[in-house]
Tab-separated table of C-alpha atoms in Angstrom:
chain	number	residue	atom	x	y	z
P	21	UNK	CA	74.143	89.913	68.001
P	22	UNK	CA	75.197	92.124	65.084
P	23	UNK	CA	76.841	94.666	67.536
P	24	UNK	CA	79.105	91.775	68.960
P	25	UNK	CA	79.912	90.671	65.360
P	26	UNK	CA	81.057	94.250	64.390
P	27	UNK	CA	83.163	94.834	67.531
P	28	UNK	CA	84.934	91.290	66.933
P	29	UNK	CA	85.581	92.137	63.268
P	30	UNK	CA	86.814	95.662	64.190
P	31	UNK	CA	89.271	94.272	66.620
P	32	UNK	CA	90.384	91.541	64.160
P	33	UNK	CA	91.064	94.315	61.680
P	34	UNK	CA	93.060	96.305	64.243
P	35	UNK	CA	90.835	99.359	63.967
P	36	UNK	CA	89.539	101.791	66.591
P	37	UNK	CA	86.008	102.907	66.592
P	38	UNK	CA	87.115	106.380	65.224
P	39	UNK	CA	89.087	104.618	62.428
P	40	UNK	CA	86.119	102.458	61.424
P	41	UNK	CA	83.796	105.407	61.452
P	42	UNK	CA	86.022	107.374	59.073
P	43	UNK	CA	84.337	110.186	57.281
P	44	UNK	CA	80.987	108.469	56.473
P	45	UNK	CA	79.988	107.681	59.995
P	46	UNK	CA	80.669	108.879	63.600
P	47	UNK	CA	82.537	107.237	66.467
P	48	UNK	CA	79.588	107.551	68.681
P	49	UNK	CA	77.354	105.749	66.234
P	50	UNK	CA	79.978	102.854	66.104
P	51	UNK	CA	79.827	102.850	69.919
P	52	UNK	CA	76.055	102.637	69.951
P	53	UNK	CA	75.914	99.958	67.250
P	54	UNK	CA	78.642	97.820	69.111
P	55	UNK	CA	76.406	98.031	72.326
P	56	UNK	CA	73.260	97.193	70.419
P	57	UNK	CA	71.821	100.614	71.256
P	58	UNK	CA	71.115	101.430	67.589
P	59	UNK	CA	69.280	99.633	64.913
P	60	UNK	CA	71.257	99.525	61.659
P	61	UNK	CA	70.004	100.455	58.316
P	62	UNK	CA	71.036	98.173	55.491
P	63	UNK	CA	73.036	101.063	53.929
P	64	UNK	CA	74.988	101.550	57.092
P	65	UNK	CA	75.658	97.653	57.510
P	66	UNK	CA	76.840	97.639	53.889
P	67	UNK	CA	79.340	100.394	54.543
P	68	UNK	CA	80.667	98.468	57.614
P	69	UNK	CA	80.950	95.245	55.817
P	70	UNK	CA	83.114	96.843	53.116
P	71	UNK	CA	85.286	98.784	55.641
P	72	UNK	CA	85.942	95.444	57.703
P	73	UNK	CA	86.192	93.320	54.433
P	74	UNK	CA	83.410	90.850	55.448
P	75	UNK	CA	80.578	89.648	53.271
P	76	UNK	CA	77.292	91.282	54.307
P	77	UNK	CA	75.904	87.780	55.214
P	78	UNK	CA	78.537	87.533	57.976
P	79	UNK	CA	76.496	90.185	59.877
P	80	UNK	CA	73.075	89.178	58.804
P	81	UNK	CA	73.149	85.248	59.572
P	82	UNK	CA	75.125	83.018	61.774
P	83	UNK	CA	78.508	82.235	59.895
P	84	UNK	CA	78.870	78.670	61.068
P	85	UNK	CA	75.629	77.394	60.050
P	86	UNK	CA	75.270	75.238	56.823
P	87	UNK	CA	74.919	76.795	53.430
P	88	UNK	CA	71.279	75.867	53.170
P	89	UNK	CA	70.401	77.425	56.509
P	90	UNK	CA	72.377	80.560	55.546
P	91	UNK	CA	70.555	80.838	52.301
P	92	UNK	CA	67.247	80.271	54.097
P	93	UNK	CA	68.202	83.056	56.599
P	94	UNK	CA	68.954	85.433	53.709
P	95	UNK	CA	65.752	84.682	52.030
P	96	UNK	CA	63.819	85.406	55.226
P	97	UNK	CA	65.906	88.612	55.668
P	98	UNK	CA	65.020	89.579	52.102
P	99	UNK	CA	61.302	89.081	53.003
P	100	UNK	CA	61.610	91.176	56.149
P	101	UNK	CA	63.205	94.065	53.891
P	102	UNK	CA	60.166	93.524	51.538
P	103	UNK	CA	57.789	94.093	54.446
P	104	UNK	CA	59.515	97.422	55.473
P	105	UNK	CA	60.275	98.645	51.797
P	106	UNK	CA	63.935	98.283	52.254
P	107	UNK	CA	64.924	97.935	48.503
P	108	UNK	CA	68.654	98.195	49.050
P	109	UNK	CA	68.412	95.322	51.804
P	110	UNK	CA	66.613	93.183	49.235
P	111	UNK	CA	69.135	93.797	46.574
P	112	UNK	CA	72.043	92.997	48.860
P	113	UNK	CA	70.452	89.852	50.103
P	114	UNK	CA	69.769	88.649	46.582
P	115	UNK	CA	73.448	89.451	45.663
P	116	UNK	CA	74.547	87.350	48.612
P	117	UNK	CA	72.334	84.578	47.476
P	118	UNK	CA	74.008	84.400	44.105
P	119	UNK	CA	77.136	83.027	45.677
P	120	UNK	CA	75.561	79.788	46.748
P	121	UNK	CA	76.072	76.497	44.790
P	122	UNK	CA	74.060	73.442	45.430
P	123	UNK	CA	70.992	73.925	47.670
P	124	UNK	CA	68.210	71.478	48.682
P	125	UNK	CA	65.187	71.810	46.388
P	126	UNK	CA	62.930	73.300	49.007
P	127	UNK	CA	65.399	76.163	49.493
P	128	UNK	CA	66.113	76.474	45.991
P	129	UNK	CA	62.300	76.850	45.141
P	130	UNK	CA	62.078	79.705	47.683
P	131	UNK	CA	65.127	81.310	46.222
P	132	UNK	CA	63.818	81.257	42.747
P	133	UNK	CA	60.464	82.493	43.938
P	134	UNK	CA	62.096	85.507	45.661
P	135	UNK	CA	64.163	86.276	42.519
P	136	UNK	CA	60.999	86.032	40.274
P	137	UNK	CA	59.311	88.499	42.591
P	138	UNK	CA	62.210	90.962	42.215
P	139	UNK	CA	62.545	90.583	38.539
P	140	UNK	CA	58.826	91.393	38.258
P	141	UNK	CA	59.223	94.380	40.294
P	142	UNK	CA	62.123	95.673	38.391
P	143	UNK	CA	60.134	95.402	35.213
P	144	UNK	CA	61.919	92.341	33.737
P	145	UNK	CA	59.070	90.036	32.798
P	146	UNK	CA	61.176	87.295	31.064
P	147	UNK	CA	63.521	86.921	34.020
P	148	UNK	CA	60.504	86.781	36.213
P	149	UNK	CA	58.934	83.984	34.188
P	150	UNK	CA	62.179	82.075	33.990
P	151	UNK	CA	62.665	81.969	37.790
P	152	UNK	CA	58.931	81.659	38.637
P	153	UNK	CA	58.607	78.531	36.293
P	154	UNK	CA	61.702	77.075	37.796
P	155	UNK	CA	60.258	77.526	41.367
P	156	UNK	CA	56.917	76.173	40.109
P	157	UNK	CA	58.480	72.931	39.019
P	158	UNK	CA	60.340	72.510	42.321
P	159	UNK	CA	57.065	73.271	44.475
P	160	UNK	CA	55.212	70.824	42.402
P	161	UNK	CA	57.585	68.068	43.300
P	162	UNK	CA	56.843	68.883	46.922
P	163	UNK	CA	53.121	68.926	46.353
P	164	UNK	CA	52.956	72.570	47.278
P	165	UNK	CA	49.966	73.664	45.011
P	166	UNK	CA	49.571	77.001	46.676
P	167	UNK	CA	53.065	77.850	45.815
P	168	UNK	CA	52.755	76.388	42.346
P	169	UNK	CA	49.688	78.634	41.853
P	170	UNK	CA	51.545	81.842	43.079
P	171	UNK	CA	54.443	81.198	40.812
P	172	UNK	CA	52.282	80.799	37.685
P	173	UNK	CA	50.231	83.967	38.732
P	174	UNK	CA	53.208	85.946	39.241
P	175	UNK	CA	54.493	85.054	35.692
P	176	UNK	CA	51.211	85.844	34.305
P	177	UNK	CA	51.012	89.224	35.976
P	178	UNK	CA	54.521	90.052	34.962
P	179	UNK	CA	54.038	89.523	31.291
P	180	UNK	CA	50.460	91.208	31.337
P	181	UNK	CA	51.906	94.282	32.976
P	182	UNK	CA	54.617	94.407	30.230
P	183	UNK	CA	52.049	94.076	27.393
P	184	UNK	CA	53.036	90.440	26.561
P	185	UNK	CA	49.402	89.415	26.380
P	186	UNK	CA	49.779	86.003	24.599
P	187	UNK	CA	52.414	84.881	27.064
P	188	UNK	CA	50.264	86.141	29.914
P	189	UNK	CA	47.371	84.131	28.636
P	190	UNK	CA	49.545	80.960	28.596
P	191	UNK	CA	50.749	81.474	32.188
P	192	UNK	CA	47.310	82.425	33.363
P	193	UNK	CA	45.817	79.237	31.930
P	194	UNK	CA	48.752	77.424	33.556
P	195	UNK	CA	47.660	78.883	36.993
P	196	UNK	CA	44.048	77.957	36.389
P	197	UNK	CA	45.182	74.262	35.594
P	198	UNK	CA	46.444	74.013	39.215
P	199	UNK	CA	42.970	74.202	40.717
P	200	UNK	CA	41.233	70.894	41.156
P	201	UNK	CA	37.699	72.415	41.143
P	202	UNK	CA	35.681	75.667	41.219
P	203	UNK	CA	35.797	75.383	45.087
P	204	UNK	CA	39.544	74.654	45.342
P	205	UNK	CA	41.289	77.871	46.820
P	206	UNK	CA	38.345	80.183	45.862
P	207	UNK	CA	40.242	83.398	46.570
P	208	UNK	CA	43.202	82.491	44.399
P	209	UNK	CA	40.772	81.218	41.687
P	210	UNK	CA	39.060	84.634	41.801
P	211	UNK	CA	42.353	86.485	41.477
P	212	UNK	CA	43.418	84.311	38.440
P	213	UNK	CA	39.902	84.807	36.804
P	214	UNK	CA	40.199	88.579	37.167
P	215	UNK	CA	43.638	88.510	35.628
P	216	UNK	CA	42.516	86.233	32.810
P	217	UNK	CA	39.479	88.472	32.159
P	218	UNK	CA	42.021	91.660	32.043
P	219	UNK	CA	44.032	89.726	29.527
P	220	UNK	CA	41.076	88.799	27.282
P	221	UNK	CA	39.925	92.402	27.353
P	222	UNK	CA	43.483	93.732	26.256
P	223	UNK	CA	43.263	91.130	23.431
P	224	UNK	CA	39.874	92.444	22.401
P	225	UNK	CA	38.180	89.120	23.369
P	226	UNK	CA	35.422	90.795	25.263
P	227	UNK	CA	33.028	87.806	25.353
P	228	UNK	CA	35.695	85.681	27.006
P	229	UNK	CA	36.569	88.536	29.302
P	230	UNK	CA	32.887	88.901	30.299
P	231	UNK	CA	32.587	85.210	31.176
P	232	UNK	CA	35.498	85.381	33.658
P	233	UNK	CA	33.968	88.404	35.383
P	234	UNK	CA	30.424	86.867	35.427
P	235	UNK	CA	31.883	83.753	37.279
P	236	UNK	CA	33.462	85.882	40.037
P	237	UNK	CA	30.340	87.978	40.329
P	238	UNK	CA	28.310	84.709	40.922
P	239	UNK	CA	30.359	84.163	44.057
P	240	UNK	CA	28.404	86.912	45.918
P	241	UNK	CA	28.611	86.212	49.642
P	242	UNK	CA	32.261	85.505	49.744
P	243	UNK	CA	34.523	87.282	52.100
P	244	UNK	CA	36.596	88.867	49.426
P	245	UNK	CA	34.549	91.882	48.539
P	246	UNK	CA	37.265	93.358	46.472
P	247	UNK	CA	37.054	90.464	43.962
P	248	UNK	CA	33.192	91.279	43.699
P	249	UNK	CA	33.753	94.981	42.837
P	250	UNK	CA	36.662	93.987	40.258
P	251	UNK	CA	33.966	91.724	38.693
P	252	UNK	CA	31.306	94.254	38.586
P	253	UNK	CA	33.588	96.755	36.948
P	254	UNK	CA	34.780	94.215	34.530
P	255	UNK	CA	31.255	93.495	33.514
P	256	UNK	CA	30.611	97.232	33.175
P	257	UNK	CA	33.544	97.665	30.650
P	258	UNK	CA	32.619	94.575	28.778
P	259	UNK	CA	28.985	95.589	28.415
P	260	UNK	CA	30.171	98.999	27.227
P	261	UNK	CA	32.455	97.529	24.591
P	262	UNK	CA	29.677	95.194	23.496
P	263	UNK	CA	27.409	98.328	22.987
P	264	UNK	CA	25.035	97.504	25.914
P	265	UNK	CA	25.223	100.913	27.364
P	266	UNK	CA	22.211	100.425	29.816
P	267	UNK	CA	23.759	97.366	31.336
P	268	UNK	CA	27.234	98.887	31.564
P	269	UNK	CA	25.711	101.708	33.454
P	270	UNK	CA	24.066	99.449	35.882
P	271	UNK	CA	27.233	97.434	36.563
P	272	UNK	CA	29.308	100.650	36.883
P	273	UNK	CA	26.836	101.876	39.524
P	274	UNK	CA	27.162	98.574	41.420
P	275	UNK	CA	30.932	98.719	41.153
P	276	UNK	CA	31.098	102.344	42.386
P	277	UNK	CA	28.881	101.529	45.456
P	278	UNK	CA	30.762	98.281	46.290
P	279	UNK	CA	34.109	100.247	45.908
P	280	UNK	CA	33.055	103.206	48.176
P	281	UNK	CA	31.971	100.653	50.791
P	282	UNK	CA	35.397	98.923	50.589
P	283	UNK	CA	37.161	102.243	50.537
P	284	UNK	CA	39.030	101.144	47.412
P	285	UNK	CA	39.652	104.572	45.804
P	286	UNK	CA	41.297	103.099	42.715
P	287	UNK	CA	38.226	101.044	41.714
P	288	UNK	CA	35.826	103.750	42.963
P	289	UNK	CA	37.521	106.148	40.456
P	290	UNK	CA	37.472	103.594	37.608
P	291	UNK	CA	33.842	102.959	38.214
P	292	UNK	CA	32.934	106.690	38.261
P	293	UNK	CA	34.859	107.120	34.952
P	294	UNK	CA	33.010	104.179	33.297
P	295	UNK	CA	29.777	105.598	34.674
P	296	UNK	CA	30.586	108.860	33.048
P	297	UNK	CA	31.473	107.294	29.676
P	298	UNK	CA	28.170	105.465	29.751
P	299	UNK	CA	26.342	108.703	30.371
P	300	UNK	CA	28.099	110.202	27.175
P	301	UNK	CA	27.125	107.176	25.085
P	302	UNK	CA	23.585	107.771	26.110
P	303	UNK	CA	23.805	111.435	25.244
P	304	UNK	CA	23.680	112.735	28.823
P	305	UNK	CA	26.671	114.943	28.605
P	306	UNK	CA	25.684	117.320	31.437
P	307	UNK	CA	25.273	114.363	33.699
P	308	UNK	CA	28.713	112.985	32.662
P	309	UNK	CA	30.282	116.380	33.300
P	310	UNK	CA	28.718	116.348	36.861
P	311	UNK	CA	30.571	113.112	37.417
P	312	UNK	CA	33.708	114.694	36.371
P	313	UNK	CA	33.083	117.743	38.779
P	314	UNK	CA	32.612	115.366	41.618
P	315	UNK	CA	35.838	113.699	40.784
P	316	UNK	CA	37.562	117.055	40.730
P	317	UNK	CA	36.178	118.082	44.028
P	318	UNK	CA	36.810	114.898	45.845
P	319	UNK	CA	40.271	115.283	47.660
P	320	UNK	CA	40.533	111.468	48.058
P	321	UNK	CA	41.472	111.338	44.252
P	322	UNK	CA	44.913	111.918	42.993
P	323	UNK	CA	45.465	114.370	40.137
P	324	UNK	CA	46.039	111.753	37.540
P	325	UNK	CA	42.442	110.380	38.133
P	326	UNK	CA	41.049	113.703	36.766
P	327	UNK	CA	43.318	113.315	33.799
P	328	UNK	CA	42.145	109.805	33.142
P	329	UNK	CA	38.542	110.843	33.565
P	330	UNK	CA	38.808	113.528	31.032
P	331	UNK	CA	40.661	111.330	28.529
P	332	UNK	CA	37.941	108.648	28.753
P	333	UNK	CA	35.137	111.056	28.206
P	334	UNK	CA	36.843	112.610	25.282
P	335	UNK	CA	37.261	109.311	23.659
P	336	UNK	CA	33.435	108.876	23.837
P	337	UNK	CA	32.437	112.544	23.139
P	338	UNK	CA	34.627	112.447	19.929
P	339	UNK	CA	32.155	109.969	18.354
P	340	UNK	CA	29.047	111.740	19.319
P	341	UNK	CA	26.538	113.247	16.770
P	342	UNK	CA	26.111	116.149	16.669
P	343	UNK	CA	29.851	116.630	17.631
P	344	UNK	CA	30.100	118.682	20.859
P	345	UNK	CA	32.947	120.852	19.671
P	346	UNK	CA	33.051	123.259	22.696
P	347	UNK	CA	33.222	120.500	25.273
P	348	UNK	CA	35.739	118.387	23.171
P	349	UNK	CA	38.051	121.407	22.568
P	350	UNK	CA	38.136	122.252	26.312
P	351	UNK	CA	39.014	118.716	27.044
P	352	UNK	CA	41.666	118.686	24.427
P	353	UNK	CA	43.311	121.844	25.740
P	354	UNK	CA	43.363	120.293	29.191
P	355	UNK	CA	45.013	117.020	28.061
P	356	UNK	CA	47.494	118.705	25.790
P	357	UNK	CA	48.618	120.742	28.816
P	358	UNK	CA	48.934	117.580	30.827
P	359	UNK	CA	51.017	115.952	28.011
P	360	UNK	CA	53.394	118.934	27.873
P	361	UNK	CA	54.331	118.806	31.677
P	362	UNK	CA	54.117	115.163	32.171
P	363	UNK	CA	57.201	113.076	31.977
P	364	UNK	CA	57.379	111.253	28.452
P	365	UNK	CA	56.700	107.743	29.448
P	366	UNK	CA	55.978	106.606	25.811
P	367	UNK	CA	53.774	103.736	27.154
P	368	UNK	CA	50.266	102.711	26.497
P	369	UNK	CA	48.611	105.368	29.020
P	370	UNK	CA	50.501	108.240	27.293
P	371	UNK	CA	49.683	107.022	23.766
P	372	UNK	CA	46.070	106.512	24.852
P	373	UNK	CA	46.021	110.050	26.074
P	374	UNK	CA	47.502	111.354	22.653
P	375	UNK	CA	45.052	109.425	20.738
P	376	UNK	CA	42.055	110.844	22.712
P	377	UNK	CA	43.319	114.312	21.648
P	378	UNK	CA	43.946	113.313	17.980
P	379	UNK	CA	40.708	111.436	17.916
P	380	UNK	CA	38.635	114.564	18.738
P	381	UNK	CA	40.711	116.843	16.439
P	382	UNK	CA	40.013	114.433	13.661
P	383	UNK	CA	36.367	115.288	13.673
P	384	UNK	CA	37.383	118.802	12.503
P	385	UNK	CA	40.215	117.823	10.242
P	386	UNK	CA	40.459	118.005	6.519
P	387	UNK	CA	39.779	114.887	4.571
P	388	UNK	CA	43.372	114.643	3.425
P	389	UNK	CA	44.841	114.663	6.901
P	390	UNK	CA	42.810	111.762	8.282
P	391	UNK	CA	44.419	108.469	7.012
P	392	UNK	CA	47.948	109.413	8.023
P	393	UNK	CA	47.108	110.162	11.645
P	394	UNK	CA	45.053	106.995	11.834
P	395	UNK	CA	47.910	104.831	10.511
P	396	UNK	CA	50.380	106.579	12.823
P	397	UNK	CA	48.208	105.750	16.004
P	398	UNK	CA	47.417	102.240	14.709
P	399	UNK	CA	51.104	101.487	14.385
P	400	UNK	CA	51.809	103.012	17.811
P	401	UNK	CA	49.292	100.683	19.454
P	402	UNK	CA	50.472	97.724	17.537
P	403	UNK	CA	54.041	98.449	18.759
P	404	UNK	CA	52.628	98.235	22.324
P	405	UNK	CA	50.982	94.963	21.579
P	406	UNK	CA	47.442	96.459	21.766
P	407	UNK	CA	46.139	95.046	18.607
P	408	UNK	CA	42.446	95.468	19.829
P	409	UNK	CA	43.092	99.236	20.261
P	410	UNK	CA	44.777	99.451	16.909
P	411	UNK	CA	41.812	97.789	15.220
P	412	UNK	CA	39.588	100.361	16.984
P	413	UNK	CA	41.491	103.275	15.634
P	414	UNK	CA	41.298	101.776	12.161
P	415	UNK	CA	37.751	101.385	12.372
P	416	UNK	CA	37.260	104.943	13.639
P	417	UNK	CA	39.273	106.033	10.690
P	418	UNK	CA	36.913	104.168	8.382
P	419	UNK	CA	33.929	105.874	9.805
P	420	UNK	CA	35.493	109.310	9.449
P	421	UNK	CA	36.382	108.577	5.643
P	422	UNK	CA	32.868	107.357	5.064
P	423	UNK	CA	31.525	110.643	6.453
P	424	UNK	CA	33.797	112.317	3.928
P	425	UNK	CA	32.369	110.311	1.085
P	426	UNK	CA	35.539	108.315	0.482
P	427	UNK	CA	34.322	104.706	0.323
P	428	UNK	CA	37.466	103.294	-1.057
P	429	UNK	CA	39.649	104.621	1.850
P	430	UNK	CA	37.040	103.619	4.372
P	431	UNK	CA	36.850	100.118	3.060
P	432	UNK	CA	40.795	99.851	3.091
P	433	UNK	CA	40.898	100.905	6.771
P	434	UNK	CA	38.106	98.571	7.674
P	435	UNK	CA	39.626	95.689	5.938
P	436	UNK	CA	42.821	96.194	7.882
P	437	UNK	CA	40.882	96.460	11.265
P	438	UNK	CA	39.180	93.101	10.399
P	439	UNK	CA	42.508	91.492	9.648
P	440	UNK	CA	43.962	92.518	12.990
P	441	UNK	CA	40.815	91.209	14.909
P	442	UNK	CA	40.914	87.932	13.019
P	443	UNK	CA	44.724	87.475	13.513
P	444	UNK	CA	44.338	88.106	17.171
P	445	UNK	CA	41.454	85.596	17.516
P	446	UNK	CA	43.600	83.058	15.738
P	447	UNK	CA	46.626	83.686	18.014
P	448	UNK	CA	44.535	83.456	21.063
P	449	UNK	CA	42.649	80.329	19.968
P	450	UNK	CA	46.111	78.479	19.320
P	451	UNK	CA	47.050	78.881	22.885
């Protein structure tokens, strides 16, 4: 028991309970811990380990077991910390694992898998990929295809979340290659297909993304209803991008219904926002604003959902003819206020919100102010690896210059948009 180990270590150090407690802890707490009457937090255990000049693992695992067993116990302890959200406990367990030398391959595989998960959580995609692929090779030697898949999927997700879409595509295809057939590990295959569709969508390969979502949607009747609603929403945004607004609206409605049944508020919100965007593209602004009103008045939605909804509606309204200036200016003011008070993240979501405001304002801008703003936002999206969004910005700029009877500037912007789309297609095709 941990209490007995602490009492033994205290006596070896020649300390009383009061001396061990010092100023950070109380003598009564030490007494309760030694009698196993109190559960220790990782932070308290770390303080005691330092005071008693013992490694943390001395208290966490049985000291006399083999190195491999100690490492395995630390890995299990880290997983227990993950379950309860003890980030400090995870970090300390990982620090202790770094001190191990040679380990059996099965233990080494689990260690690298754990480190890969932690690297991803901490936003270090390349470290996550490195450890995930090391674990994948070790699991492959054991014939653990489920673990192989997880490691490849983790690497794909880590790179996707960091905007490294070409690398994510490579990792995702590697994960798909582990399946022996369409019926092999179906739930894992659906997860992989959804991530693959998201990667293709981010790269602007809408038809390829649509194929992924269609395959998932064809599995109607499976137990994993969340995969279905993801597929429905994926098909909605693909249809919207391809200009098929009626089909997009139909899939968005199905996704919203499925999400509400599953009580998945994240996808319910996304589906409603897509629904509203489709209504704008069909010219039904009043109905779209009614969807926005429903989001505002539903207490189940967090505040950022309302921000996202306004942004997506403004991105669509800015392209409408005739230009709905009153609505757009109202949405611009709301989003500008959000940008003023929100922490400056500088990532894709913030940039997209800034672009929504700028996109609308450009409809009222003087001809000479348009190109510089377009080039600025195209560069920002390119820096974030969103070449498809950068191409959209350039194409929008071309349409504005055409409205202003400047065919030369319109052609230059359109040519640059085409080059970006072509380069992305070549890059994706080479993987």
